Short mmCIF file of C-alpha atoms in Angstrom, two decimals:
data_model
loop_
_atom_site.label_atom_id
_atom_site.label_comp_id
_atom_site.label_asym_id
_atom_site.label_seq_id
_atom_site.Cartn_x
_atom_site.Cartn_y
_atom_site.Cartn_z
CA MET J 153 -0.38 -7.23 10.88
CA LYS J 154 -2.46 -8.93 8.09
CA LYS J 155 -2.26 -5.71 6.12
CA VAL J 156 1.54 -5.60 6.44
CA ILE J 157 1.87 -9.24 5.39
CA THR J 158 -0.49 -8.59 2.35
CA PHE J 159 1.55 -5.50 1.37
CA LEU J 160 4.89 -7.37 1.64
CA SER J 161 3.54 -10.31 -0.36
CA ALA J 162 2.31 -7.97 -3.15
CA LEU J 163 5.68 -6.22 -3.10
CA PHE J 164 7.56 -9.62 -3.40
CA LEU J 165 5.33 -10.64 -6.39
CA MET J 166 6.04 -7.34 -8.03
CA PHE J 167 9.74 -7.85 -7.57
CA CYS J 168 9.58 -11.41 -9.01
CA CYS J 169 7.71 -10.18 -12.03
CA MET J 170 10.32 -7.45 -12.63
CA VAL J 171 13.28 -9.76 -12.18
CA PHE J 172 11.97 -12.94 -13.93
CA LYS J 173 9.84 -11.45 -16.67
CA PRO J 174 10.94 -12.82 -20.12
CA GLN J 175 12.87 -10.26 -22.13
CA THR J 176 11.01 -8.93 -25.05
CA VAL J 177 13.01 -9.09 -28.27
CA PHE J 178 12.35 -6.46 -30.99
CA ALA J 179 13.15 -6.89 -34.62
CA ASP J 180 15.61 -4.05 -34.72
CA GLN J 181 17.71 -5.83 -32.05
CA ILE J 182 18.96 -8.40 -34.65
CA ASP J 183 22.56 -7.22 -34.71
CA ALA J 184 23.80 -8.26 -38.16
CA ARG J 185 24.43 -6.70 -41.58
CA SER J 186 21.61 -8.80 -43.15
CA ALA J 187 18.99 -11.30 -41.88
CA ILE J 188 15.86 -13.17 -42.95
CA MET J 189 13.45 -15.82 -41.57
CA ILE J 190 11.07 -17.79 -43.78
CA ASP J 191 8.51 -20.68 -43.55
CA ALA J 192 10.27 -23.48 -45.56
CA ASP J 193 6.99 -24.96 -46.77
CA THR J 194 5.23 -21.80 -48.06
CA GLY J 195 8.28 -19.54 -48.58
CA GLN J 196 6.46 -16.88 -46.52
CA ILE J 197 8.87 -14.26 -45.24
CA ILE J 198 8.36 -13.85 -41.49
CA TYR J 199 11.18 -11.29 -40.93
CA GLN J 200 13.76 -9.52 -43.05
CA GLN J 201 16.45 -6.97 -42.49
CA ASN J 202 18.51 -5.68 -45.41
CA SER J 203 17.89 -9.02 -47.10
CA GLU J 204 18.45 -7.68 -50.69
CA GLU J 205 22.14 -6.60 -50.24
CA LYS J 206 24.55 -8.84 -52.02
CA LEU J 207 27.32 -9.85 -49.49
CA PRO J 208 30.17 -12.47 -49.23
CA ILE J 209 28.74 -15.79 -47.92
CA ALA J 210 31.94 -17.83 -47.24
CA SER J 211 31.29 -21.56 -46.57
CA ILE J 212 27.50 -21.20 -47.00
CA SER J 213 28.41 -21.60 -50.62
CA LYS J 214 28.75 -25.30 -49.90
CA LEU J 215 24.91 -25.54 -49.84
CA LEU J 216 24.93 -24.71 -53.57
CA ALA J 217 27.71 -27.25 -54.21
CA ALA J 218 25.71 -29.84 -52.15
CA SER J 219 22.54 -29.12 -54.27
CA VAL J 220 24.44 -29.85 -57.45
CA ILE J 221 25.88 -33.09 -56.07
CA GLU J 222 22.35 -34.14 -54.87
CA ASP J 223 21.10 -33.55 -58.38
CA GLU J 224 23.82 -35.59 -59.99
CA ILE J 225 23.08 -38.52 -57.67
CA ASN J 226 19.32 -38.12 -58.37
CA ASN J 227 20.13 -38.20 -62.14
CA HIS J 228 22.39 -41.23 -61.70
CA GLN J 229 25.42 -39.44 -62.75
CA LEU J 230 27.01 -40.29 -59.38
CA THR J 231 26.28 -42.57 -56.52
CA TRP J 232 26.94 -42.09 -52.81
CA ASN J 233 29.59 -44.96 -53.04
CA THR J 234 31.46 -43.36 -56.07
CA LYS J 235 35.09 -43.26 -55.22
CA VAL J 236 36.95 -39.92 -55.70
CA LYS J 237 40.78 -39.97 -55.80
CA VAL J 238 42.33 -36.80 -54.18
CA ASP J 239 45.18 -35.16 -56.03
CA LYS J 240 48.01 -33.07 -54.54
CA LYS J 241 46.35 -29.74 -55.23
CA ILE J 242 43.20 -30.67 -53.33
CA ALA J 243 45.27 -32.18 -50.49
CA ASP J 244 47.33 -29.00 -50.21
CA VAL J 245 44.06 -27.13 -49.44
CA SER J 246 42.78 -29.88 -47.17
CA ASN J 247 45.86 -29.96 -45.04
CA ASP J 248 46.33 -26.13 -44.62
CA ALA J 249 45.53 -25.37 -41.00
CA ASN J 250 44.49 -21.75 -41.98
CA TYR J 251 41.48 -23.20 -43.75
CA SER J 252 38.78 -25.64 -42.66
CA ALA J 253 41.10 -28.59 -42.92
CA ILE J 254 40.25 -32.28 -42.38
CA GLY J 255 43.47 -33.72 -43.79
CA LEU J 256 42.67 -35.54 -46.95
CA GLN J 257 45.62 -37.46 -48.29
CA ALA J 258 46.90 -37.14 -51.87
CA GLY J 259 46.37 -40.49 -53.76
CA GLN J 260 43.75 -41.64 -51.23
CA SER J 261 40.21 -42.28 -52.53
CA TYR J 262 37.14 -41.31 -50.59
CA THR J 263 33.39 -42.00 -51.29
CA VAL J 264 31.04 -39.17 -52.34
CA GLN J 265 29.10 -39.85 -49.12
CA GLU J 266 32.21 -39.32 -46.93
CA LEU J 267 33.17 -36.12 -48.75
CA PHE J 268 29.56 -34.84 -48.66
CA ASN J 269 29.38 -35.47 -44.78
CA ALA J 270 32.84 -33.75 -44.29
CA THR J 271 31.68 -30.83 -46.39
CA LEU J 272 28.54 -30.16 -44.36
CA ILE J 273 29.48 -31.23 -40.88
CA LYS J 274 33.16 -30.04 -40.66
CA SER J 275 32.78 -27.57 -43.57
CA ALA J 276 36.03 -29.18 -44.95
CA ASP J 277 37.26 -27.10 -47.92
CA GLY J 278 39.27 -29.95 -49.43
CA ALA J 279 36.23 -32.29 -49.31
CA ALA J 280 34.13 -29.69 -51.15
CA LEU J 281 36.79 -29.40 -53.83
CA ALA J 282 37.11 -33.23 -54.20
CA LEU J 283 33.29 -33.33 -54.55
CA ALA J 284 33.46 -30.88 -57.41
CA THR J 285 35.87 -33.22 -59.33
CA ALA J 286 33.86 -36.42 -58.52
CA ASP J 287 32.63 -36.86 -62.14
CA GLY J 288 35.82 -35.67 -63.63
CA SER J 289 34.91 -32.01 -63.84
CA THR J 290 37.33 -29.20 -63.31
CA ILE J 291 36.69 -26.41 -60.78
CA LYS J 292 35.67 -24.06 -63.59
CA GLN J 293 33.29 -26.65 -65.00
CA PHE J 294 31.71 -27.20 -61.57
CA ASN J 295 31.45 -23.43 -61.04
CA ALA J 296 29.37 -23.43 -64.25
CA LYS J 297 27.09 -26.13 -62.82
CA MET J 298 26.67 -24.12 -59.66
CA GLN J 299 25.75 -21.01 -61.66
CA LYS J 300 23.22 -22.94 -63.62
CA LYS J 301 21.68 -24.50 -60.50
CA ALA J 302 21.42 -21.10 -58.92
CA HIS J 303 19.46 -19.82 -61.92
CA GLN J 304 17.16 -22.85 -61.78
CA ILE J 305 16.40 -22.07 -58.15
CA GLY J 306 15.67 -18.49 -58.89
CA ILE J 307 18.92 -16.88 -57.87
CA THR J 308 19.95 -14.57 -60.72
CA ASP J 309 22.68 -12.45 -59.38
CA ALA J 310 25.04 -14.67 -57.46
CA THR J 311 28.75 -14.40 -57.74
CA ILE J 312 30.32 -17.88 -58.00
CA VAL J 313 34.09 -18.17 -57.77
CA ASN J 314 34.55 -21.74 -56.32
CA PRO J 315 32.46 -24.41 -54.48
CA VAL J 316 34.19 -23.71 -51.22
CA GLY J 317 33.61 -20.04 -50.30
CA LEU J 318 37.38 -19.16 -50.07
CA LYS J 319 38.90 -16.24 -51.92
CA ASN J 320 40.15 -17.25 -55.36
CA GLY J 321 43.65 -16.65 -54.38
CA ASP J 322 43.39 -19.00 -51.40
CA LEU J 323 42.83 -21.99 -53.66
CA LYS J 324 46.59 -22.40 -54.16
CA GLY J 325 47.09 -24.51 -57.24
CA LEU J 326 43.43 -24.50 -58.06
CA LYS J 327 43.20 -20.81 -58.34
CA GLN J 328 41.03 -19.84 -61.28
CA LYS J 329 42.53 -17.86 -64.11
CA GLY J 330 41.04 -14.47 -65.16
CA ILE J 331 39.49 -13.92 -61.77
CA SER J 332 40.76 -11.51 -59.08
CA SER J 333 42.60 -13.19 -56.22
CA ASN J 334 40.27 -11.34 -53.82
CA ALA J 335 37.15 -12.41 -55.48
CA GLU J 336 34.83 -14.70 -53.40
CA ASN J 337 31.24 -16.02 -53.68
CA ALA J 338 28.38 -13.64 -52.81
CA MET J 339 24.55 -13.69 -52.56
CA THR J 340 21.86 -11.79 -50.77
CA ALA J 341 20.38 -13.24 -47.57
CA ARG J 342 17.13 -13.74 -49.55
CA ASP J 343 19.00 -15.79 -52.15
CA VAL J 344 20.61 -17.93 -49.43
CA ALA J 345 17.13 -18.54 -47.97
CA LEU J 346 15.88 -19.52 -51.36
CA LEU J 347 18.71 -21.86 -51.83
CA SER J 348 18.23 -23.43 -48.43
CA GLN J 349 14.49 -23.79 -49.06
CA TYR J 350 15.34 -25.69 -52.30
CA LEU J 351 17.66 -28.06 -50.55
CA VAL J 352 15.52 -29.10 -47.70
CA LYS J 353 12.38 -29.40 -49.74
CA HIS J 354 13.97 -31.42 -52.59
CA TYR J 355 16.50 -33.38 -50.65
CA PRO J 356 15.24 -33.59 -47.04
CA SER J 357 17.71 -36.45 -46.36
CA VAL J 358 20.48 -33.72 -46.16
CA LEU J 359 19.25 -33.08 -42.67
CA LYS J 360 20.28 -36.65 -41.59
CA VAL J 361 23.78 -35.22 -42.21
CA THR J 362 23.55 -31.74 -40.87
CA SER J 363 21.81 -32.90 -37.71
CA GLN J 364 24.81 -35.03 -36.55
CA PRO J 365 26.50 -33.36 -33.58
CA LYS J 366 29.78 -35.19 -34.38
CA ALA J 367 31.10 -37.66 -36.92
CA GLN J 368 34.14 -39.85 -37.63
CA PHE J 369 36.14 -39.76 -40.86
CA THR J 370 38.66 -42.29 -42.07
CA ILE J 371 41.41 -40.16 -43.48
CA ALA J 372 43.72 -43.13 -44.28
CA LYS J 373 44.10 -46.70 -43.26
CA GLY J 374 44.19 -46.70 -39.48
CA LYS J 375 43.80 -43.00 -39.24
CA VAL J 376 40.34 -41.91 -38.02
CA LYS J 377 39.46 -38.40 -37.22
CA GLU J 378 36.47 -37.36 -35.18
CA VAL J 379 35.05 -33.88 -35.76
CA GLU J 380 32.29 -31.80 -34.13
CA ASN J 381 29.55 -30.11 -36.07
CA LEU J 382 30.19 -26.33 -36.20
CA ASN J 383 26.49 -25.74 -35.65
CA LYS J 384 26.14 -24.87 -31.91
CA MET J 385 22.36 -24.63 -32.06
CA LEU J 386 21.75 -28.49 -32.48
CA PRO J 387 20.01 -30.21 -29.53
CA GLY J 388 22.45 -30.28 -26.58
CA GLY J 389 24.41 -27.34 -27.96
CA LYS J 390 25.20 -24.08 -26.30
CA TYR J 391 22.59 -21.95 -28.19
CA THR J 392 19.48 -24.10 -28.34
CA VAL J 393 16.09 -22.37 -28.41
CA ASP J 394 13.21 -23.64 -26.23
CA GLY J 395 10.42 -25.06 -28.47
CA VAL J 396 12.62 -25.10 -31.64
CA GLN J 397 14.24 -28.34 -32.91
CA ILE J 398 17.11 -27.28 -34.98
CA ASP J 399 18.66 -29.81 -37.34
CA GLY J 400 20.85 -27.81 -39.76
CA LEU J 401 22.12 -26.18 -41.72
CA LYS J 402 25.50 -24.32 -42.46
CA THR J 403 28.04 -21.89 -41.04
CA GLY J 404 30.30 -19.54 -42.94
CA THR J 405 33.26 -17.41 -41.89
CA SER J 406 35.70 -15.19 -43.71
CA ASP J 407 37.21 -11.75 -43.25
CA ALA J 408 34.79 -10.20 -45.78
CA ALA J 409 31.74 -12.20 -44.87
CA GLY J 410 32.25 -12.14 -41.09
CA ALA J 411 30.40 -14.71 -39.08
CA CYS J 412 27.39 -16.14 -41.00
CA PHE J 413 24.99 -18.95 -40.28
CA VAL J 414 21.97 -20.56 -41.90
CA SER J 415 19.67 -22.56 -39.57
CA THR J 416 16.69 -24.72 -40.08
CA GLY J 417 14.45 -26.28 -37.61
CA THR J 418 10.85 -27.02 -36.63
CA TYR J 419 8.47 -25.09 -34.38
CA GLN J 420 4.99 -26.44 -33.66
CA GLY J 421 5.28 -28.70 -36.72
CA HIS J 422 6.34 -25.99 -39.13
CA ARG J 423 9.82 -25.89 -40.66
CA LEU J 424 11.56 -22.60 -40.47
CA ILE J 425 14.79 -21.18 -42.18
CA THR J 426 16.92 -18.37 -40.86
CA VAL J 427 19.85 -16.51 -42.47
CA VAL J 428 22.16 -14.28 -40.53
CA LEU J 429 24.95 -12.66 -42.64
CA HIS J 430 27.85 -10.78 -41.05
CA ALA J 431 26.79 -10.85 -37.38
CA ASN J 432 28.29 -7.92 -35.62
CA GLY J 433 30.86 -8.38 -32.89
CA LYS J 434 34.27 -10.00 -32.57
CA ASP J 435 32.88 -13.20 -31.29
CA LYS J 436 32.13 -15.83 -34.07
CA ASP J 437 29.37 -17.09 -31.89
CA ALA J 438 27.46 -13.85 -32.56
CA ARG J 439 25.92 -15.57 -35.48
CA PHE J 440 24.27 -17.98 -33.08
CA THR J 441 23.17 -15.50 -30.46
CA GLN J 442 21.69 -13.28 -33.21
CA THR J 443 19.88 -16.35 -34.65
CA GLN J 444 18.61 -17.12 -31.16
CA ARG J 445 17.19 -13.60 -30.94
CA LEU J 446 15.52 -14.01 -34.37
CA TYR J 447 13.75 -17.19 -33.21
CA GLN J 448 12.81 -15.48 -29.86
CA TYR J 449 11.29 -12.43 -31.83
CA PHE J 450 9.34 -14.87 -33.95
CA ILE J 451 8.03 -16.89 -30.87
CA GLN J 452 7.02 -13.74 -29.16
CA ASN J 453 5.35 -12.04 -32.01
CA ALA J 454 4.13 -14.49 -34.60
CA HIS J 455 0.88 -16.54 -34.50
CA GLN J 456 -0.84 -18.66 -37.02
CA GLN J 457 -3.78 -17.22 -38.88
CA VAL J 458 -6.13 -20.04 -39.97
CA LEU J 459 -7.72 -19.44 -43.37
CA THR J 460 -10.68 -21.43 -44.53
CA LEU J 461 -12.36 -21.99 -47.90
CA ASN J 462 -15.89 -20.83 -48.04
CA LYS J 463 -18.73 -23.25 -48.99
CA LYS J 464 -18.52 -22.35 -52.76
CA GLN J 465 -14.72 -22.61 -52.79
CA SER J 466 -14.61 -25.94 -51.17
CA GLN J 467 -16.63 -27.56 -53.92
CA LYS J 468 -16.23 -27.82 -57.72
CA ARG J 469 -18.75 -28.69 -60.38
CA VAL J 470 -17.93 -31.95 -62.27
CA THR J 471 -19.02 -32.86 -65.86
CA ASN J 472 -19.99 -36.39 -66.85
CA GLY J 473 -19.41 -37.82 -63.40
CA THR J 474 -21.37 -40.07 -60.91
CA LYS J 475 -21.69 -36.98 -58.81
CA ARG J 476 -22.33 -33.39 -59.72
CA MET J 477 -20.20 -31.70 -57.09
CA LEU J 478 -16.63 -32.64 -55.91
CA THR J 479 -15.21 -31.76 -52.54
CA VAL J 480 -11.68 -30.35 -52.47
CA GLU J 481 -9.04 -30.07 -49.81
CA PRO J 482 -7.49 -28.64 -47.70
CA HIS J 483 -10.59 -27.07 -46.26
CA SER J 484 -8.35 -24.90 -43.99
CA PHE J 485 -4.73 -24.00 -43.60
CA SER J 486 -2.60 -21.36 -41.80
CA VAL J 487 -0.13 -18.66 -42.51
CA TRP J 488 1.98 -16.71 -40.15
CA GLN J 489 0.73 -13.32 -39.02
CA MET J 490 2.81 -10.62 -37.37
CA GLN J 491 0.18 -7.87 -37.35
CA LYS J 492 -3.29 -8.13 -35.91
CA THR J 493 -4.83 -6.07 -38.56
CA ALA J 494 -3.48 -8.08 -41.49
CA ARG J 495 -6.00 -9.16 -44.19
CA PHE J 496 -5.77 -12.12 -46.53
CA THR J 497 -7.40 -13.14 -49.83
CA ILE J 498 -7.69 -16.90 -50.84
CA LYS J 499 -8.79 -18.13 -54.15
CA PRO J 500 -8.56 -21.57 -55.79
CA TYR J 501 -7.14 -21.93 -59.31
CA TYR J 502 -7.67 -25.23 -61.34
CA TYR J 503 -5.41 -26.54 -64.02
CA LYS J 504 -6.84 -25.78 -67.39
CA HIS J 505 -6.13 -29.18 -68.82
CA LEU J 506 -8.47 -30.60 -66.16
CA THR J 507 -11.34 -28.45 -66.95
CA ASN J 508 -13.72 -27.80 -69.90
CA HIS J 509 -14.85 -24.63 -71.56
CA LYS J 510 -17.28 -24.03 -68.77
CA ALA J 511 -14.50 -24.27 -66.11
CA ARG J 512 -15.86 -27.54 -64.78
CA LEU J 513 -13.78 -30.54 -63.95
CA ASN J 514 -13.88 -33.46 -66.29
CA ALA J 515 -14.63 -36.90 -64.71
CA PRO J 516 -13.00 -39.15 -63.73
CA VAL J 517 -11.32 -37.57 -60.80
CA LYS J 518 -9.24 -39.59 -58.33
CA LYS J 519 -9.02 -38.87 -54.54
CA SER J 520 -5.90 -36.77 -53.62
CA GLU J 521 -5.40 -35.94 -57.24
CA ARG J 522 -3.66 -32.55 -57.77
CA LEU J 523 -6.30 -30.21 -59.26
CA GLY J 524 -4.53 -26.87 -59.05
CA ASN J 525 -3.57 -24.27 -56.29
CA ILE J 526 -4.99 -22.25 -53.65
CA ILE J 527 -3.40 -18.78 -54.03
CA VAL J 528 -3.05 -16.60 -50.82
CA THR J 529 -2.42 -12.88 -51.12
CA GLY J 530 -2.49 -10.00 -48.69
CA SER J 531 -0.79 -6.65 -47.92
CA ASP J 532 1.11 -8.35 -45.05
CA ILE J 533 2.40 -11.37 -47.13
CA ARG J 534 5.86 -11.49 -48.70
CA THR J 535 7.46 -14.60 -50.03
CA VAL J 536 11.14 -15.52 -50.67
CA ASN J 537 10.50 -16.02 -54.33
CA ASN J 538 8.27 -12.93 -54.78
CA LYS J 539 5.26 -14.95 -55.65
CA PRO J 540 1.93 -15.59 -53.77
CA ILE J 541 1.77 -18.29 -51.16
CA THR J 542 0.71 -21.42 -53.09
CA ILE J 543 -1.22 -24.27 -51.33
CA PRO J 544 -1.65 -27.51 -53.44
CA LEU J 545 -5.40 -27.97 -54.17
CA ARG J 546 -6.47 -31.68 -54.25
CA SER J 547 -9.56 -33.85 -54.56
CA ALA J 548 -11.06 -35.05 -51.35
CA GLU J 549 -12.75 -37.92 -53.02
CA THR J 550 -13.01 -40.03 -56.16
CA ILE J 551 -15.72 -39.37 -58.81
CA ASN J 552 -15.78 -41.91 -61.62
CA ARG J 553 -17.23 -41.17 -65.00
CA GLY J 554 -20.94 -41.88 -64.86
CA ASN J 555 -23.12 -44.09 -67.03
CA LEU J 556 -25.51 -42.58 -69.70
CA TRP J 557 -28.32 -41.98 -67.17
CA GLN J 558 -26.05 -40.47 -64.48
CA ARG J 559 -24.43 -38.16 -66.90
CA MET J 560 -27.82 -37.05 -68.11
CA TRP J 561 -29.12 -36.57 -64.59
CA ASN J 562 -26.13 -34.57 -63.45
#
């Protein structure tokens, strides 16, 4: 009898393992035209699939428009409280139910902050157009700003038609002359990841906007509209991922682009960025399910490889200081590893203006002072900007300039 019970127990456990075993996700199961995942801090590419093909990106374009606006505020050309008066041409787009409409009223003024929030939370087309004219620019002039910004970020082959992501012909009275009516914005998934990395690194406050599950907008006096964030992967949403705290970033949809989505979130203290362009399937939510699979693939396969400076690398000779050797930091750091056999090389590089002809640091050196970079290379490492992983190299201590006897002794 005991043998029968033992056999049945073992059979039951086997059944449970078969039924409840977590499904393994493989990279080739990301069902989209193009996809990429990167570490936002280092730019390391964790996964990529056809990431170099230039594709329509629809409303993801608004991330580039947002970057231009953030720059103009940072340079004091605009403020968040700057008032922008909406004209009839923008109102016509903003009230067309065929677009992402929020109903801005002609003759009504809205702050840059209100328009910025509407652009990123609701993906409001009229709000993005109004932002483009905030400093008096025309759409054509703002397109040039976007093109310039893209080049500064490292995106050299983007097609920029407007700040919205619509086809040129869909802009109604704001249609640009000399451009095909069917023309629309296009980038590679890699470019979109590079753009997203720039935005969250230089203007992290944007995440306070994109993380809002819903928001209220005053369209006119006595008329307030509440809208839900189009991102269904935010906490409490339908497509959350265990262990990942998603707080952005942008959706995009058009006939040519299909269902697209850029996400960003943190996992074990590391910020990640994913891009899915043209998720396959008739359901627009495919962009979220495929992003889910991308995170699941990452969680199941990636692990952190801790790299450590050796004793010689962790110290640097100092000339004319109170001490002869300076300790640098970080002593150790990590990169993502997908293959157990991957090998990495690390090497510190010091800024030339801080060193003498013997490659020694010149005293004084202050604690936490940036001294150069730690460069990480390896056969398994790829980055979104095609450069090695770069870790800031800093002083772990202060070494003042020594007196005559200290300098002679050292």
